[in-house]
CSV table of C-alpha atoms and ligand atoms in Angstrom, one decimal:
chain,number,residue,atom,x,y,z
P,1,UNK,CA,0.0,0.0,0.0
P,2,UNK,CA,0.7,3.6,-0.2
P,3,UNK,CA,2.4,3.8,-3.6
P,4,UNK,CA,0.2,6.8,-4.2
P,5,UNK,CA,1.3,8.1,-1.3
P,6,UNK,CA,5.3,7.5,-1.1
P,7,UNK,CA,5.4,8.9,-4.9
P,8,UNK,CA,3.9,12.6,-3.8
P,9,UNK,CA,6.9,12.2,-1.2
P,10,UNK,CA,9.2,11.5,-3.1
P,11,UNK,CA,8.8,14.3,-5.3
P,12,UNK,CA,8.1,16.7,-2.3
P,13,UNK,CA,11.5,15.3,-1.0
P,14,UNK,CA,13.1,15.9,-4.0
P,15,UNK,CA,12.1,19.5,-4.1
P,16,UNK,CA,13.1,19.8,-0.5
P,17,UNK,CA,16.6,19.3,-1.3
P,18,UNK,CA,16.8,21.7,-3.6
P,19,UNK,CA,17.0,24.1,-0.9
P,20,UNK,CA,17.8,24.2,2.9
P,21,UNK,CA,14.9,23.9,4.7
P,22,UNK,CA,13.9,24.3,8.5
P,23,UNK,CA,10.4,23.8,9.0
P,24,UNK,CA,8.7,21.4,7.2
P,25,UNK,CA,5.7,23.9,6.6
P,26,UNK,CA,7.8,24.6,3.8
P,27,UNK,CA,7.6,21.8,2.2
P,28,UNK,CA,3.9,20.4,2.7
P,29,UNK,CA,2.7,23.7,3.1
P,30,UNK,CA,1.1,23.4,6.7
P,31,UNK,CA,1.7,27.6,7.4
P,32,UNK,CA,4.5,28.1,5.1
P,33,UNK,CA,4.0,30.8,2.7
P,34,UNK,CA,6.3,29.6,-0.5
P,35,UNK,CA,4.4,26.4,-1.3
P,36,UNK,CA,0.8,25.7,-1.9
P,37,UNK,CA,-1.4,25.4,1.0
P,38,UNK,CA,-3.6,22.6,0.8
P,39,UNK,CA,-0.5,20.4,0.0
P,40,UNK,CA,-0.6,18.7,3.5
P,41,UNK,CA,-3.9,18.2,2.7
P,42,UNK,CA,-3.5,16.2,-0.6
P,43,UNK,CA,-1.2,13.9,1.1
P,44,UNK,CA,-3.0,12.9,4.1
P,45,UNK,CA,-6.2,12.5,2.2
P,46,UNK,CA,-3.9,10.0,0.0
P,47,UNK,CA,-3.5,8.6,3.1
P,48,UNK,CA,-6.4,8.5,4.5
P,49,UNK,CA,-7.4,6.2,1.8
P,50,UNK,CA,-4.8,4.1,1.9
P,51,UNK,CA,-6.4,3.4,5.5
P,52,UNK,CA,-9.4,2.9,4.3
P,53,UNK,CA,-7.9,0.0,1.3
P,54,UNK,CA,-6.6,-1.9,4.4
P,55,UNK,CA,-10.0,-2.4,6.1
P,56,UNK,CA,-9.2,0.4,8.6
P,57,UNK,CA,-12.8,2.1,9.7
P,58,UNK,CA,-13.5,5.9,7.8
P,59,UNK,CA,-13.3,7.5,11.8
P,60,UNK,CA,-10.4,5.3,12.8
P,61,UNK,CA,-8.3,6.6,9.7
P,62,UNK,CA,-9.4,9.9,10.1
P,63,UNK,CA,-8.3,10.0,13.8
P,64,UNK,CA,-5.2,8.8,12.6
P,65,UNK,CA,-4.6,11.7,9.7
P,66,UNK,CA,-5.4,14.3,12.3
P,67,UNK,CA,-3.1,13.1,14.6
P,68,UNK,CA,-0.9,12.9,11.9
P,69,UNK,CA,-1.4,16.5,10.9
P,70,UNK,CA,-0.7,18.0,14.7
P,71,UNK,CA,2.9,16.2,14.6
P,72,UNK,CA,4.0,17.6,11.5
P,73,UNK,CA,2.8,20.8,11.7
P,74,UNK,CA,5.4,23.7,12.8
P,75,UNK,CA,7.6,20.9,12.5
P,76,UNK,CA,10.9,21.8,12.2
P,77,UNK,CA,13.7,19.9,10.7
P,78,UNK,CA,17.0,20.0,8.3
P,79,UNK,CA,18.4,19.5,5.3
P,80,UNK,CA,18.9,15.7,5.2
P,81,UNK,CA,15.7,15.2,6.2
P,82,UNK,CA,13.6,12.9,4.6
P,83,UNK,CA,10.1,13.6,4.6
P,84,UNK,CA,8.6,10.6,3.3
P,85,UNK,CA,10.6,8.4,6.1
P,86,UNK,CA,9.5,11.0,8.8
P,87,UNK,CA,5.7,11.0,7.9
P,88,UNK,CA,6.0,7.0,7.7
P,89,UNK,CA,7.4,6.9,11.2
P,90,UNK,CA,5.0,9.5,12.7
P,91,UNK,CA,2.1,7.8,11.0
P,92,UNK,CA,3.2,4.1,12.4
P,93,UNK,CA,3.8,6.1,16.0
P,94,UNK,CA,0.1,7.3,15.7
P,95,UNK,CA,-1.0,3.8,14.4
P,96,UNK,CA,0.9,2.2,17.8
P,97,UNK,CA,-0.7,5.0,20.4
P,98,UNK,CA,-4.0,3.8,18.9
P,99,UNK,CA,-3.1,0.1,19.5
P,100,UNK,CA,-1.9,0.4,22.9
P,101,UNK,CA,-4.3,2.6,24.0
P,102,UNK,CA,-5.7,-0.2,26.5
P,103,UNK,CA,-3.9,-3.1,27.3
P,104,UNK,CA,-5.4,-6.2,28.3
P,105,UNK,CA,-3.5,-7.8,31.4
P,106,UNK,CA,-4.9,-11.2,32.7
P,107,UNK,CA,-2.6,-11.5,35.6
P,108,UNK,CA,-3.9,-8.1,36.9
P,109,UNK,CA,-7.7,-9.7,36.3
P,110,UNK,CA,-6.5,-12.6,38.8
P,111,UNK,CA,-4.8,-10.2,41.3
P,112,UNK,CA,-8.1,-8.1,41.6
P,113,UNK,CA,-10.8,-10.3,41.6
P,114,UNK,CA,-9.1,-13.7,42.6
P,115,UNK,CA,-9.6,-17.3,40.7
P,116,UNK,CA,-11.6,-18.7,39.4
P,117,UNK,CA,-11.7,-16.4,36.9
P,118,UNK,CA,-14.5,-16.9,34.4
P,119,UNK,CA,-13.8,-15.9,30.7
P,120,UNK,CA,-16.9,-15.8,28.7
P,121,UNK,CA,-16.3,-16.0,24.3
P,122,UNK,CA,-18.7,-14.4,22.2
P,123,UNK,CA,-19.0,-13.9,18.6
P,124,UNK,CA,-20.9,-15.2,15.5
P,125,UNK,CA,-20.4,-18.5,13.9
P,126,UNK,CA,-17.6,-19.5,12.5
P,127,UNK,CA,-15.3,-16.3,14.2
P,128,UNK,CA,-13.1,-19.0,15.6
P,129,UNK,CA,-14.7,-18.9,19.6
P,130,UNK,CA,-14.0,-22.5,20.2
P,131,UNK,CA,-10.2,-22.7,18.9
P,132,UNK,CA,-9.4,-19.8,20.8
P,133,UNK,CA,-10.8,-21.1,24.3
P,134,UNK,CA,-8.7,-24.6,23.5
P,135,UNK,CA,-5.5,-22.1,22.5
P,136,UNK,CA,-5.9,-19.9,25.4
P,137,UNK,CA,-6.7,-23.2,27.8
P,138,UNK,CA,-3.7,-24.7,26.4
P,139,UNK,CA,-1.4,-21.6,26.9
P,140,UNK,CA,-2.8,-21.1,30.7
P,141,UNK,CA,-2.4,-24.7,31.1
P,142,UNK,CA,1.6,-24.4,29.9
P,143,UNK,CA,1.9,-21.9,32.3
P,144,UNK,CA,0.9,-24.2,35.4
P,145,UNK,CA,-3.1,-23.1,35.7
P,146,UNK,CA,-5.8,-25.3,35.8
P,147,UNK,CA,-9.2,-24.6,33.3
P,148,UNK,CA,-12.8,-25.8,33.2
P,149,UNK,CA,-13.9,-25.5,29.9
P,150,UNK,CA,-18.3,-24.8,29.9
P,151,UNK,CA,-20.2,-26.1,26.4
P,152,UNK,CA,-22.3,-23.0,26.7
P,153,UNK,CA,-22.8,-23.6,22.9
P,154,UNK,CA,-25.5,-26.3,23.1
P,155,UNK,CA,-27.7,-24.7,19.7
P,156,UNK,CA,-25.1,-25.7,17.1
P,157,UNK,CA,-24.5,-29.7,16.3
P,158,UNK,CA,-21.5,-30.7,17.3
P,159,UNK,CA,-20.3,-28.1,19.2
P,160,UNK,CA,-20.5,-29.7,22.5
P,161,UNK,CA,-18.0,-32.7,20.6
P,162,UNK,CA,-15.9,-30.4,19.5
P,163,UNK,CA,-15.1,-28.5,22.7
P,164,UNK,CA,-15.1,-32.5,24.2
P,165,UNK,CA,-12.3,-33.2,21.4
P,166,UNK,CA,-10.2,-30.2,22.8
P,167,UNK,CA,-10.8,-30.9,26.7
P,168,UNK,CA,-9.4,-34.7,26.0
P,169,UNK,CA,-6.3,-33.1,23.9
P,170,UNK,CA,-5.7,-30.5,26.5
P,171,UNK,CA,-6.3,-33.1,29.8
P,172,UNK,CA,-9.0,-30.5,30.9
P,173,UNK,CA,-12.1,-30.3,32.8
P,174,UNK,CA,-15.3,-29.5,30.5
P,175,UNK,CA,-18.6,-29.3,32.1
P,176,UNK,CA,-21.5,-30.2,29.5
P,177,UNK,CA,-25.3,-30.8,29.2
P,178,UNK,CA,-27.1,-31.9,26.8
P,179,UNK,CA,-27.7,-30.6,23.0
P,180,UNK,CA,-30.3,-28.1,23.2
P,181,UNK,CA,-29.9,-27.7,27.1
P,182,UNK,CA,-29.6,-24.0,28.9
P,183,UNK,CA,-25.8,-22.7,28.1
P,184,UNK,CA,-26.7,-20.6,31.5
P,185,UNK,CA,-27.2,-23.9,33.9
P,186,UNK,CA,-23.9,-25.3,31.7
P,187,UNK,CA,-21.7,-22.0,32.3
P,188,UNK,CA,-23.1,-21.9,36.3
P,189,UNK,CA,-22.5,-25.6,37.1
P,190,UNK,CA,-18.4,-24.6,35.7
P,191,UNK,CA,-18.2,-22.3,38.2
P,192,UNK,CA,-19.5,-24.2,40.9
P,193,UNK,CA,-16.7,-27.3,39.3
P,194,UNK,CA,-14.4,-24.5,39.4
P,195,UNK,CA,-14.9,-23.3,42.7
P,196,UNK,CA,-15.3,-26.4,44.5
P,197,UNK,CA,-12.0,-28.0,43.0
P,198,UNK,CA,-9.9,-24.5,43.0
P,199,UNK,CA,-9.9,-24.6,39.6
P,200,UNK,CA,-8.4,-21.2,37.8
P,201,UNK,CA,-10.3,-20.7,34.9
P,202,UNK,CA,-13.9,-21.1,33.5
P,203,UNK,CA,-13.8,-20.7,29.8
P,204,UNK,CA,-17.3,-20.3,28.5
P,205,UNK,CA,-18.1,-21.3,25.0
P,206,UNK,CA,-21.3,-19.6,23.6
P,207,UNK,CA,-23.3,-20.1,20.1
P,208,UNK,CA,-23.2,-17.9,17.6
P,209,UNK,CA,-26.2,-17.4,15.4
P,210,UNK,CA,-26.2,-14.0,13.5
P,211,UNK,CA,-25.3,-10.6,15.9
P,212,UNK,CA,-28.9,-9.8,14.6
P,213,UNK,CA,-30.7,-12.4,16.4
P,214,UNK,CA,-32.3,-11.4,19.4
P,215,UNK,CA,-32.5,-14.6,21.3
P,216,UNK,CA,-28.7,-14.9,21.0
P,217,UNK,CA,-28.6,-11.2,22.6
P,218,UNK,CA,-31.2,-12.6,25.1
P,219,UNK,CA,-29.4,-16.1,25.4
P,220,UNK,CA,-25.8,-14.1,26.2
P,221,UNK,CA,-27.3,-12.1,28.8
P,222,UNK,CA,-28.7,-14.9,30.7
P,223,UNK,CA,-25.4,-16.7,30.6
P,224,UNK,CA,-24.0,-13.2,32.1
P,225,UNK,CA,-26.6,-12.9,34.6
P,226,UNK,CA,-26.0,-16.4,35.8
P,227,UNK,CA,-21.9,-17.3,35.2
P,228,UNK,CA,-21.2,-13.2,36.8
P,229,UNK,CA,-17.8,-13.4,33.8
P,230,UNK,CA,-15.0,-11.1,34.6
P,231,UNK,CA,-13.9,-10.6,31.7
P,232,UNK,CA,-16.5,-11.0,28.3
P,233,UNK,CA,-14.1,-11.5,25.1
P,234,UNK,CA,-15.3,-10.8,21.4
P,235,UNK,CA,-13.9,-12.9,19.6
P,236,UNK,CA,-13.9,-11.2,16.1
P,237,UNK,CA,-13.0,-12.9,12.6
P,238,UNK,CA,-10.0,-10.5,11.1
P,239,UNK,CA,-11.1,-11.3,7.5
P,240,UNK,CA,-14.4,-9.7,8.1
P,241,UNK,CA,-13.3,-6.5,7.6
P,242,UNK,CA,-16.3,-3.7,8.8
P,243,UNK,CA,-18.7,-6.7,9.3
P,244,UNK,CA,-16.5,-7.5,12.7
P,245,UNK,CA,-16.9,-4.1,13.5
P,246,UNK,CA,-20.4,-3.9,13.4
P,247,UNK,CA,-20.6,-7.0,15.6
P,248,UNK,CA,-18.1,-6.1,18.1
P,249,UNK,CA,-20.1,-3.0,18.2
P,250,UNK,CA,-23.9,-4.9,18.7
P,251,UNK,CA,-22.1,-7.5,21.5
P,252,UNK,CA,-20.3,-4.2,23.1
P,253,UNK,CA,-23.7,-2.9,23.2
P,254,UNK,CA,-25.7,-5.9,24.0
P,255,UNK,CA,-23.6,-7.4,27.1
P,256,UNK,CA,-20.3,-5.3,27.1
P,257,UNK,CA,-17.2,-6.3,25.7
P,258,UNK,CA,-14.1,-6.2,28.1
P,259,UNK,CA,-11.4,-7.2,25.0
P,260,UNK,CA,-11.0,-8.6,21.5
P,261,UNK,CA,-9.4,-11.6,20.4
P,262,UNK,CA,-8.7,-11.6,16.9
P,263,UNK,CA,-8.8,-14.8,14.5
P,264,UNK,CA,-7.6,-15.6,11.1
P,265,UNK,CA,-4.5,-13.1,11.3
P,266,UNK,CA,-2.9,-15.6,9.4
P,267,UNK,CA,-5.3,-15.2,6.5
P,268,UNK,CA,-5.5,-11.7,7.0
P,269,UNK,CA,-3.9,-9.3,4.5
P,270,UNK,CA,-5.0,-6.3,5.0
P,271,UNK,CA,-4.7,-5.8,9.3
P,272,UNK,CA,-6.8,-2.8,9.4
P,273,UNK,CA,-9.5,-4.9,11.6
P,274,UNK,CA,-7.5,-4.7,15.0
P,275,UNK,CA,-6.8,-1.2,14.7
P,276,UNK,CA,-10.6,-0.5,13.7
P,277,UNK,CA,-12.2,-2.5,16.2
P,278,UNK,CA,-9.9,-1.0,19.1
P,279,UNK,CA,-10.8,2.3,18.6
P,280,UNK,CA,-14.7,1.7,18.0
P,281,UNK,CA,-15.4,0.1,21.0
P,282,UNK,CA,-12.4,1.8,22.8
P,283,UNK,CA,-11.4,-2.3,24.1
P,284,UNK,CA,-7.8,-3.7,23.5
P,285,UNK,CA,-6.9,-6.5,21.5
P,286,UNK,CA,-5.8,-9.3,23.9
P,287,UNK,CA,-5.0,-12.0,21.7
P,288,UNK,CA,-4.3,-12.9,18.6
P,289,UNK,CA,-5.1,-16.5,17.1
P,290,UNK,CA,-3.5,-17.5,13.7
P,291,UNK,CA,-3.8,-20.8,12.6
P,292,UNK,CA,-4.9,-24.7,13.6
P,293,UNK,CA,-2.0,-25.2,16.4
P,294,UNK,CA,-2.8,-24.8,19.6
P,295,UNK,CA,0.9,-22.6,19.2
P,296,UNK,CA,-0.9,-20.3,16.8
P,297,UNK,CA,-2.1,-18.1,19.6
P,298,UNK,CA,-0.7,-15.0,21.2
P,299,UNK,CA,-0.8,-11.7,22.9
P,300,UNK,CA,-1.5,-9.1,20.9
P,301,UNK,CA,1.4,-6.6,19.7
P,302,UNK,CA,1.3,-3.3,18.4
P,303,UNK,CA,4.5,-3.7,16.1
P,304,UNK,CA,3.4,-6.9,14.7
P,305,UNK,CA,-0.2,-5.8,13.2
P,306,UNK,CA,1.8,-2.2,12.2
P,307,UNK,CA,4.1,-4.7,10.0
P,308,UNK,CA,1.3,-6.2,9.2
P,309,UNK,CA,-0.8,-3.2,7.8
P,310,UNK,CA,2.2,-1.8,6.2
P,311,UNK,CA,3.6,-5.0,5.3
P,312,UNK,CA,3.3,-5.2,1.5
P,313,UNK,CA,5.0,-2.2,1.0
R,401,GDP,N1,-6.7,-20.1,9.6
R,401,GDP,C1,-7.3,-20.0,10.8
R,401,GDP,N2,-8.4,-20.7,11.0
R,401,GDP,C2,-9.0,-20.6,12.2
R,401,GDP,C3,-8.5,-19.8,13.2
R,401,GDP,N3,-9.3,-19.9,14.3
R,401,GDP,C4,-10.3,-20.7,13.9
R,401,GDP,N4,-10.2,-21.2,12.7
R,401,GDP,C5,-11.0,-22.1,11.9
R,401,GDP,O1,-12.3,-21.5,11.7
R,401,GDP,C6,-13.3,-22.4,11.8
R,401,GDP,C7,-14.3,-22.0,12.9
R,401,GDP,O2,-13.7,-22.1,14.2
R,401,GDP,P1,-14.5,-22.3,15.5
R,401,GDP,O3,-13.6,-22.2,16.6
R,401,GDP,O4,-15.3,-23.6,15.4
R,401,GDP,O5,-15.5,-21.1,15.4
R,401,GDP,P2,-16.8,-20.7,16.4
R,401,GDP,O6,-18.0,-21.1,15.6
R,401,GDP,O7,-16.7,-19.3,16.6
R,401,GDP,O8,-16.6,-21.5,17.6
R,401,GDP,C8,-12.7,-23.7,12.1
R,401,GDP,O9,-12.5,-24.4,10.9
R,401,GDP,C9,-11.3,-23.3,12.7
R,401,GDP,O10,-10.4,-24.3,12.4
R,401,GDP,C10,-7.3,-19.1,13.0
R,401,GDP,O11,-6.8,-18.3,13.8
R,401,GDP,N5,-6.8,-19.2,11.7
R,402,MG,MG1,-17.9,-22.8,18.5
């Protein structure tokens, strides 16, 4: 991306070392009298479509611009420098303030409320909600904690086997009713497992018809009411693009997300989703899950999805 973009600087650049200049007004134009005003303007629009290309949302990428805008302006700098490096770093610095905005600690979740902790999933079908509770189980497991896994997901067929598949891989606890059964009674009898054998975790599948569906909305906040989660994660398909903002946005508002874990990185070309979705619903990405191994799972870091968004270059 940003061919459009890096072109402009280059010629910009070019000009700029025709002739000494201190303030970069000069060269984009911000205040500077000798070149056109607007110039800055051209650019970040250029930009702010680039952003835009790479799934990032329109107030995200405009956030971003403006940011963008306040560090160069009344910048001042010298002859060697390059202005198509510099508005590349600023732009990936305002990119990383946006991503690290909030940070997602799960150690300081344990320290405040004590264990068990119960995680609740949530997400449409197919967003990857059941590998990421057997990836995160397995991590937390790795580092010496003990999980319950809940098949809150008792609408879809075989979803209750599937979760029973990764509880016998993993040498975990799962807690399961019957197809068709209340997810709520199946989330609250984990807890109970989980308190009375100081367990550590409660991770708590739920189904996923569409975000649109009211009964899921009503189904979610039962499980809520009943399993008391302390921490609710979206779990948010990266190739969906603006779709996965709109449904982090409808679960936000229906139950209140506390983070995002985001799926499919590995199929993910463009990136933009993390960066949209964080600064929609104002909640951090906590983890990231990229492919079929239990491996493929991880926190969430700024520099990676920066590399990521810029990374065909
Ligand atoms: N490539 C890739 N596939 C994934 C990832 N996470 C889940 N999947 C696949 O996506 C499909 C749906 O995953 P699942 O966990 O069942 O989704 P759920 O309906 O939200 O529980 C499965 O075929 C998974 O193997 C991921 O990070 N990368
Ligand atoms: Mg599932």
């Amino acid at each position: 991306m940003f061919r459009a973009l890096r072109e402009k600087l280059s010629a910009a650049s070019a000009a700029a070392k025709q002739k000494p200049i201190d303030d970069i007004s000069e060269v984009v134009g911000v205040s500077g009298r000798r070149l056109r005003e607007g110039a800055l303007d051209d650019v970040l629009g250029d930009l702010e479509l680039e952003l835009l290309q790479a799934d990032v949302a329109l107030p995200v990428a405009e956030d971003l611009t403006k940011s963008l805008r306040s560090y160069l302006t009344g910048k001042k700098i010298d002859r060697d420098f390059r202005l198509e490096e510099g508005i590349n770093l600023a732009f990936k610095a305002a990119v990383k303030k946006v991503l690290e905005k909030q940070r997602f600690s799960l150690d300081e979740i344990v320290k405040d409320k004590g264990t068990p902790v119960v995680m609740m999933f949530v997400g449409i079908n197919g967003t990857g909600k059941t590998t990421a509770i057997a990836k995160l189980a397995h991590r937390l497991q790795k580092e010496g904690r003990s999980c319950v896994l809940a098949a809150g997901d008792t609408f879809r067929a075989g979803a209750i086997e599937q979760l029973t598949i990764h509880s016998e891989k993993l040498g975990c606890k799962i807690i399961k009713h019957q197809a068709g059964s209340d997810p709520a009674a199946v989330a609250y009898d984990a807890v109970e497992h989980a308190r009375a054998r100081k367990k550590d975790f409660v991770l708590v599948d739920t189904a996923g018809r569409m975000q649109t569906n009211r009964n899921l909305m009503d189904e979610m906040k039962k499980i809520k009411r009943v399993a008391k989660p302390d921490v609710i994660f979206f779990v948010g398909d990266s190739l969906a693009g603006s779709d996965a903002v709109e449904q982090a946005i409808r679960f936000d508002e229906a139950i209140g997300v506390d983070a995002v874990i985001l799926t499919k990185i590995d199929a993910d070309a463009k990136g933009g989703a993390a960066l949209s979705i964080t600064e929609t619903i104002g909640k951090p990405v906590a983890y990231v899950s990229y492919g079929q191994e239990y491996e493929a799972f991880g926190r969430f870091d700024a520099d990676w999805m920066i590399s990521k968004i810029f990374g065909n270059e």
